[in-house]
PDB file of C-alpha atoms and ligand atoms in Angstrom:
ATOM      1  CA  UNK N  21     -19.512  -9.923  21.083  1.00 96.00           C
ATOM      2  CA  UNK N  22     -20.582  -9.584  24.704  1.00 96.00           C
ATOM      3  CA  UNK N  23     -23.770 -11.409  25.661  1.00 95.00           C
ATOM      4  CA  UNK N  24     -24.971 -10.975  29.211  1.00 94.00           C
ATOM      5  CA  UNK N  25     -21.442 -10.071  30.191  1.00 93.00           C
ATOM      6  CA  UNK N  26     -19.917 -13.122  28.542  1.00 95.00           C
ATOM      7  CA  UNK N  27     -17.386 -12.751  25.710  1.00 96.00           C
ATOM      8  CA  UNK N  28     -18.520 -14.901  22.805  1.00 97.00           C
ATOM      9  CA  UNK N  29     -16.747 -15.499  19.524  1.00 97.00           C
ATOM     10  CA  UNK N  30     -19.223 -15.603  16.645  1.00 97.00           C
ATOM     11  CA  UNK N  31     -17.952 -16.849  13.336  1.00 96.00           C
ATOM     12  CA  UNK N  32     -19.061 -18.284  10.054  1.00 95.00           C
ATOM     13  CA  UNK N  33     -16.936 -20.977   8.516  1.00 93.00           C
ATOM     14  CA  UNK N  34     -17.839 -23.340   5.717  1.00 90.00           C
ATOM     15  CA  UNK N  35     -21.278 -21.744   5.547  1.00 91.00           C
ATOM     16  CA  UNK N  36     -22.094 -22.587   9.174  1.00 94.00           C
ATOM     17  CA  UNK N  37     -22.392 -20.252  12.144  1.00 97.00           C
ATOM     18  CA  UNK N  38     -20.641 -21.052  15.395  1.00 98.00           C
ATOM     19  CA  UNK N  39     -20.536 -19.462  18.845  1.00 98.00           C
ATOM     20  CA  UNK N  40     -17.847 -20.263  21.397  1.00 97.00           C
ATOM     21  CA  UNK N  41     -16.587 -18.544  24.492  1.00 97.00           C
ATOM     22  CA  UNK N  42     -13.952 -16.080  23.349  1.00 97.00           C
ATOM     23  CA  UNK N  43     -11.418 -17.385  25.834  1.00 97.00           C
ATOM     24  CA  UNK N  44      -8.687 -19.926  25.286  1.00 97.00           C
ATOM     25  CA  UNK N  45      -8.430 -22.302  28.273  1.00 97.00           C
ATOM     26  CA  UNK N  46      -4.637 -22.258  28.027  1.00 97.00           C
ATOM     27  CA  UNK N  47      -3.676 -18.667  28.834  1.00 96.00           C
ATOM     28  CA  UNK N  48      -6.850 -16.763  28.113  1.00 96.00           C
ATOM     29  CA  UNK N  49      -6.185 -15.474  24.610  1.00 97.00           C
ATOM     30  CA  UNK N  50      -9.108 -14.253  22.533  1.00 98.00           C
ATOM     31  CA  UNK N  51      -9.982 -17.027  20.107  1.00 98.00           C
ATOM     32  CA  UNK N  52     -11.736 -14.480  17.897  1.00 97.00           C
ATOM     33  CA  UNK N  53      -8.257 -13.260  16.955  1.00 98.00           C
ATOM     34  CA  UNK N  54      -7.200 -16.747  15.853  1.00 98.00           C
ATOM     35  CA  UNK N  55      -7.402 -18.338  12.452  1.00 97.00           C
ATOM     36  CA  UNK N  56     -10.191 -20.457  10.993  1.00 96.00           C
ATOM     37  CA  UNK N  57      -9.840 -23.539   8.842  1.00 95.00           C
ATOM     38  CA  UNK N  58     -13.031 -25.429   8.175  1.00 95.00           C
ATOM     39  CA  UNK N  59     -14.545 -26.393  11.528  1.00 96.00           C
ATOM     40  CA  UNK N  60     -11.415 -25.502  13.487  1.00 97.00           C
ATOM     41  CA  UNK N  61     -10.173 -22.346  15.169  1.00 98.00           C
ATOM     42  CA  UNK N  62      -6.508 -22.036  16.128  1.00 98.00           C
ATOM     43  CA  UNK N  63      -5.585 -19.889  19.111  1.00 98.00           C
ATOM     44  CA  UNK N  64      -3.501 -16.861  18.116  1.00 98.00           C
ATOM     45  CA  UNK N  65      -1.016 -17.234  21.001  1.00 98.00           C
ATOM     46  CA  UNK N  66       0.221 -20.827  21.068  1.00 97.00           C
ATOM     47  CA  UNK N  67      -1.825 -22.510  18.369  1.00 98.00           C
ATOM     48  CA  UNK N  68      -4.142 -24.815  20.320  1.00 98.00           C
ATOM     49  CA  UNK N  69      -6.914 -25.942  18.006  1.00 98.00           C
ATOM     50  CA  UNK N  70     -10.582 -26.233  18.932  1.00 98.00           C
ATOM     51  CA  UNK N  71     -13.607 -27.725  17.192  1.00 98.00           C
ATOM     52  CA  UNK N  72     -15.987 -24.864  16.431  1.00 98.00           C
ATOM     53  CA  UNK N  73     -19.101 -27.017  16.876  1.00 97.00           C
ATOM     54  CA  UNK N  74     -18.230 -28.730  20.146  1.00 97.00           C
ATOM     55  CA  UNK N  75     -15.427 -26.611  21.608  1.00 97.00           C
ATOM     56  CA  UNK N  76     -13.329 -29.751  22.062  1.00 98.00           C
ATOM     57  CA  UNK N  77      -9.595 -29.226  22.098  1.00 98.00           C
ATOM     58  CA  UNK N  78      -7.981 -30.879  19.076  1.00 98.00           C
ATOM     59  CA  UNK N  79      -4.432 -30.448  20.392  1.00 97.00           C
ATOM     60  CA  UNK N  80      -4.238 -33.372  22.842  1.00 95.00           C
ATOM     61  CA  UNK N  81      -0.622 -32.769  23.853  1.00 96.00           C
ATOM     62  CA  UNK N  82      -1.671 -29.448  25.404  1.00 95.00           C
ATOM     63  CA  UNK N  83      -4.103 -31.200  27.756  1.00 93.00           C
ATOM     64  CA  UNK N  84      -6.669 -28.419  27.631  1.00 96.00           C
ATOM     65  CA  UNK N  85     -10.332 -28.471  28.569  1.00 95.00           C
ATOM     66  CA  UNK N  86     -12.919 -27.747  25.917  1.00 96.00           C
ATOM     67  CA  UNK N  87     -14.075 -24.233  25.196  1.00 97.00           C
ATOM     68  CA  UNK N  88     -17.764 -23.795  25.963  1.00 97.00           C
ATOM     69  CA  UNK N  89     -19.829 -23.886  22.766  1.00 97.00           C
ATOM     70  CA  UNK N  90     -23.208 -22.168  22.508  1.00 98.00           C
ATOM     71  CA  UNK N  91     -26.191 -22.911  20.289  1.00 97.00           C
ATOM     72  CA  UNK N  92     -26.571 -20.407  17.477  1.00 97.00           C
ATOM     73  CA  UNK N  93     -29.129 -19.928  14.718  1.00 97.00           C
ATOM     74  CA  UNK N  94     -30.440 -17.306  12.320  1.00 96.00           C
ATOM     75  CA  UNK N  95     -34.091 -16.261  12.558  1.00 97.00           C
ATOM     76  CA  UNK N  96     -35.433 -13.643  10.137  1.00 98.00           C
ATOM     77  CA  UNK N  97     -31.930 -12.387   9.496  1.00 96.00           C
ATOM     78  CA  UNK N  98     -31.030 -12.103  13.171  1.00 97.00           C
ATOM     79  CA  UNK N  99     -28.392 -14.211  14.839  1.00 96.00           C
ATOM     80  CA  UNK N 100     -29.675 -15.803  18.021  1.00 97.00           C
ATOM     81  CA  UNK N 101     -27.308 -17.313  20.572  1.00 97.00           C
ATOM     82  CA  UNK N 102     -28.511 -19.527  23.408  1.00 97.00           C
ATOM     83  CA  UNK N 103     -25.823 -19.241  26.051  1.00 97.00           C
ATOM     84  CA  UNK N 104     -24.767 -22.515  27.579  1.00 95.00           C
ATOM     85  CA  UNK N 105     -25.284 -22.766  31.306  1.00 92.00           C
ATOM     86  CA  UNK N 106     -21.803 -24.263  31.553  1.00 91.00           C
ATOM     87  CA  UNK N 107     -19.495 -21.724  33.157  1.00 87.00           C
ATOM     88  CA  UNK N 108     -16.607 -20.462  31.076  1.00 88.00           C
ATOM     89  CA  UNK N 109     -13.501 -22.620  31.359  1.00 87.00           C
ATOM     90  CA  UNK N 110     -10.890 -20.867  33.464  1.00 86.00           C
ATOM     91  CA  UNK N 111      -7.507 -20.530  31.779  1.00 90.00           C
ATOM     92  CA  UNK N 112      -4.632 -22.580  33.239  1.00 87.00           C
ATOM     93  CA  UNK N 113      -2.492 -19.471  33.703  1.00 74.00           C
TER      94      UNK N 113
HETATM   95  S1  LIG M  30      -3.397 -19.039  25.027  1.00 83.60           S
HETATM   96 FE1  LIG M  30      -4.350 -20.303  23.575  1.00 83.60          FE
HETATM   97  S2  LIG M  30      -2.938 -21.887  23.210  1.00 83.60           S
HETATM   98 FE2  LIG M  30      -1.980 -20.629  24.670  1.00 83.60          FE
END
């Protein structure tokens, strides 16, 4: 989804909602097109893995920055996302 001009990946995994910038810090792939496994999303291009809750990169050999994670909650059936003030991480390439 786009929120205030920012591409955000919303997903539900393991019964929890998560919101991350929809931008891999490696080469800019859309993480929303990746695969989910528990609390992890794998980038569809080169497979870097990120923690859905924190955005931390779980593929240390790739040396990537974290993806920005946003607070998300459901109120009266509506999903609310509080955008982080942290700027999106620019891709390496
Ligand atoms: S673009 Fe995501 S790992 Fe390369």
